Amino acid sequence: MKVTILGARGSIPTEGPEMLEFGGGTSCVLVESDDQAIFLDAGTGIINAPNVGDKEISILMTHPHLDHVLGLPFFPYIFEKGRKIGFYAGKNGILNTYEQLGTVFSNPLWPCRIEDYPSDITFHDAEFPLQIGGFTVTGIPSVHPGGGTVYRLEENGKSVIYATDYEYEEDKVGELIEFAKDCDLLFFDAQYTDEELDRRRGYGHSTVAQGLDVMKRSGTKNIRFVHHDPRHSDDFLRKMEADVKSEHVAFARKDEVIIL
Ligand SMILES: [Zn+2]
Ligand SMILES: [Zn+2]
């Protein structure tokens, strides 16, 4: 299994010389096997998707907040005539997958609909477990305003959990810990410092210390912190990371490739 970080920024894309190392593109992680290319979220990071050849393409969306779908209209494969793309999301209130996207990509917010692009996108309401090629995909509800989905992808004995836009709450985190049990790689939302969290409870994001707690209690082998705050520069993030960095613990950087 090959995992590529395409977008590690949260909330809104950023740019500037102080944002180059961790990157300014928003949420997107690519998970590949020999014949599958599964994109987790379609934030602006997806615009720089690598060549995946003729692999079957799927996109799993955690939730339709702008920073998780904004890259979709410029996803290179969406312009490829007839290219099959399977788009999946959990139910979000009463909205199915197509309706969640349709509220963003339609007039007057956007000049055309996603299905107007040349590719052949199919929309699926994710019901777990879901089989995508050799991948078994499961999901649990996230703890986030408006809801969301935390995904677990398993293939060939390896597992990845994608838990972004997740707020650690004492009485709910047990479900995530159980879900992440013994996983090889956990992506965890650590947008805030401890001090920032005090001012932003209920915003739907967590901290490094909370991620390390989930890692320890679930037996997670490796963790990458994601959804970097748009106000946090490379320098700031490097300092946050220095307190916890190890062979198994790091902050997500754009273009990092992890082989499991
Ligand atoms: Zn987000
Ligand atoms: Zn969100």
PDB file of N, CA and C and ligand atoms in Angstrom, residues 9-12 27 41 62-63 65 67-68 144 164-165 189 191 205 227, ligand 1:
ATOM      1  N   ARG A   9      -3.153  20.985   4.757  1.00  0.00           N
ATOM      2  CA  ARG A   9      -3.659  22.219   5.387  1.00  0.00           C
ATOM      3  C   ARG A   9      -5.128  22.061   5.721  1.00  0.00           C
ATOM      4  N   GLY A  10      -5.597  22.785   6.742  1.00  0.00           N
ATOM      5  CA  GLY A  10      -7.001  22.727   7.111  1.00  0.00           C
ATOM      6  C   GLY A  10      -7.700  24.047   6.905  1.00  0.00           C
ATOM      7  N   SER A  11      -8.995  23.982   6.812  1.00  0.00           N
ATOM      8  CA  SER A  11      -9.907  25.137   6.842  1.00  0.00           C
ATOM      9  C   SER A  11      -9.929  26.004   5.591  1.00  0.00           C
ATOM     10  N   ILE A  12      -8.728  26.382   5.105  1.00  0.00           N
ATOM     11  CA  ILE A  12      -8.680  27.227   3.912  1.00  0.00           C
ATOM     12  C   ILE A  12      -7.281  27.107   3.298  1.00  0.00           C
ATOM     13  N   SER A  27      -7.051  19.410   2.543  1.00  0.00           N
ATOM     14  CA  SER A  27      -7.149  17.972   2.778  1.00  0.00           C
ATOM     15  C   SER A  27      -7.237  17.062   1.554  1.00  0.00           C
ATOM     16  N   ASP A  41     -10.776  12.638   0.529  1.00  0.00           N
ATOM     17  CA  ASP A  41     -11.125  14.051   0.398  1.00  0.00           C
ATOM     18  C   ASP A  41     -10.590  14.664  -0.906  1.00  0.00           C
ATOM     19  N   THR A  62     -14.915  12.900   3.450  1.00  0.00           N
ATOM     20  CA  THR A  62     -15.274  12.847   4.875  1.00  0.00           C
ATOM     21  C   THR A  62     -16.542  13.653   5.156  1.00  0.00           C
ATOM     22  N   HIS A  63     -16.618  14.837   4.550  1.00  0.00           N
ATOM     23  CA  HIS A  63     -17.769  15.729   4.716  1.00  0.00           C
ATOM     24  C   HIS A  63     -17.616  16.873   3.714  1.00  0.00           C
ATOM     25  N   HIS A  65     -17.519  20.151   3.824  1.00  0.00           N
ATOM     26  CA  HIS A  65     -17.006  21.497   4.088  1.00  0.00           C
ATOM     27  C   HIS A  65     -16.056  21.893   2.946  1.00  0.00           C
ATOM     28  N   ASP A  67     -13.182  23.160   2.441  1.00  0.00           N
ATOM     29  CA  ASP A  67     -11.765  22.789   2.354  1.00  0.00           C
ATOM     30  C   ASP A  67     -11.571  21.318   1.974  1.00  0.00           C
ATOM     31  N   HIS A  68     -12.648  20.555   1.914  1.00  0.00           N
ATOM     32  CA  HIS A  68     -12.549  19.121   1.576  1.00  0.00           C
ATOM     33  C   HIS A  68     -13.075  18.801   0.181  1.00  0.00           C
ATOM     34  N   HIS A 144     -17.847  16.365  14.721  1.00  0.00           N
ATOM     35  CA  HIS A 144     -17.548  17.571  13.947  1.00  0.00           C
ATOM     36  C   HIS A 144     -18.862  18.295  13.651  1.00  0.00           C
ATOM     37  N   THR A 164      -9.701  13.128  10.053  1.00  0.00           N
ATOM     38  CA  THR A 164      -9.538  14.583  10.039  1.00  0.00           C
ATOM     39  C   THR A 164     -10.886  15.217  10.366  1.00  0.00           C
ATOM     40  N   ASP A 165     -10.851  16.479  10.756  1.00  0.00           N
ATOM     41  CA  ASP A 165     -12.077  17.156  11.177  1.00  0.00           C
ATOM     42  C   ASP A 165     -12.786  16.316  12.224  1.00  0.00           C
ATOM     43  N   ASP A 189      -6.411  14.799  13.104  1.00  0.00           N
ATOM     44  CA  ASP A 189      -6.591  16.253  13.111  1.00  0.00           C
ATOM     45  C   ASP A 189      -5.944  16.865  14.358  1.00  0.00           C
ATOM     46  N   GLN A 191      -5.246  20.432  14.533  1.00  0.00           N
ATOM     47  CA  GLN A 191      -5.213  21.825  14.062  1.00  0.00           C
ATOM     48  C   GLN A 191      -4.750  22.797  15.147  1.00  0.00           C
ATOM     49  N   HIS A 205     -12.137  20.263  15.956  1.00  0.00           N
ATOM     50  CA  HIS A 205     -10.744  19.881  15.709  1.00  0.00           C
ATOM     51  C   HIS A 205     -10.044  19.553  17.024  1.00  0.00           C
ATOM     52  N   HIS A 227      -4.500  18.666   8.906  1.00  0.00           N
ATOM     53  CA  HIS A 227      -5.415  19.806   9.038  1.00  0.00           C
ATOM     54  C   HIS A 227      -4.730  20.960   9.770  1.00  0.00           C
TER      55      HIS A 227
HETATM   56 ZN    ZN B   1     -11.633  20.807   7.314  1.00  0.00          ZN
END
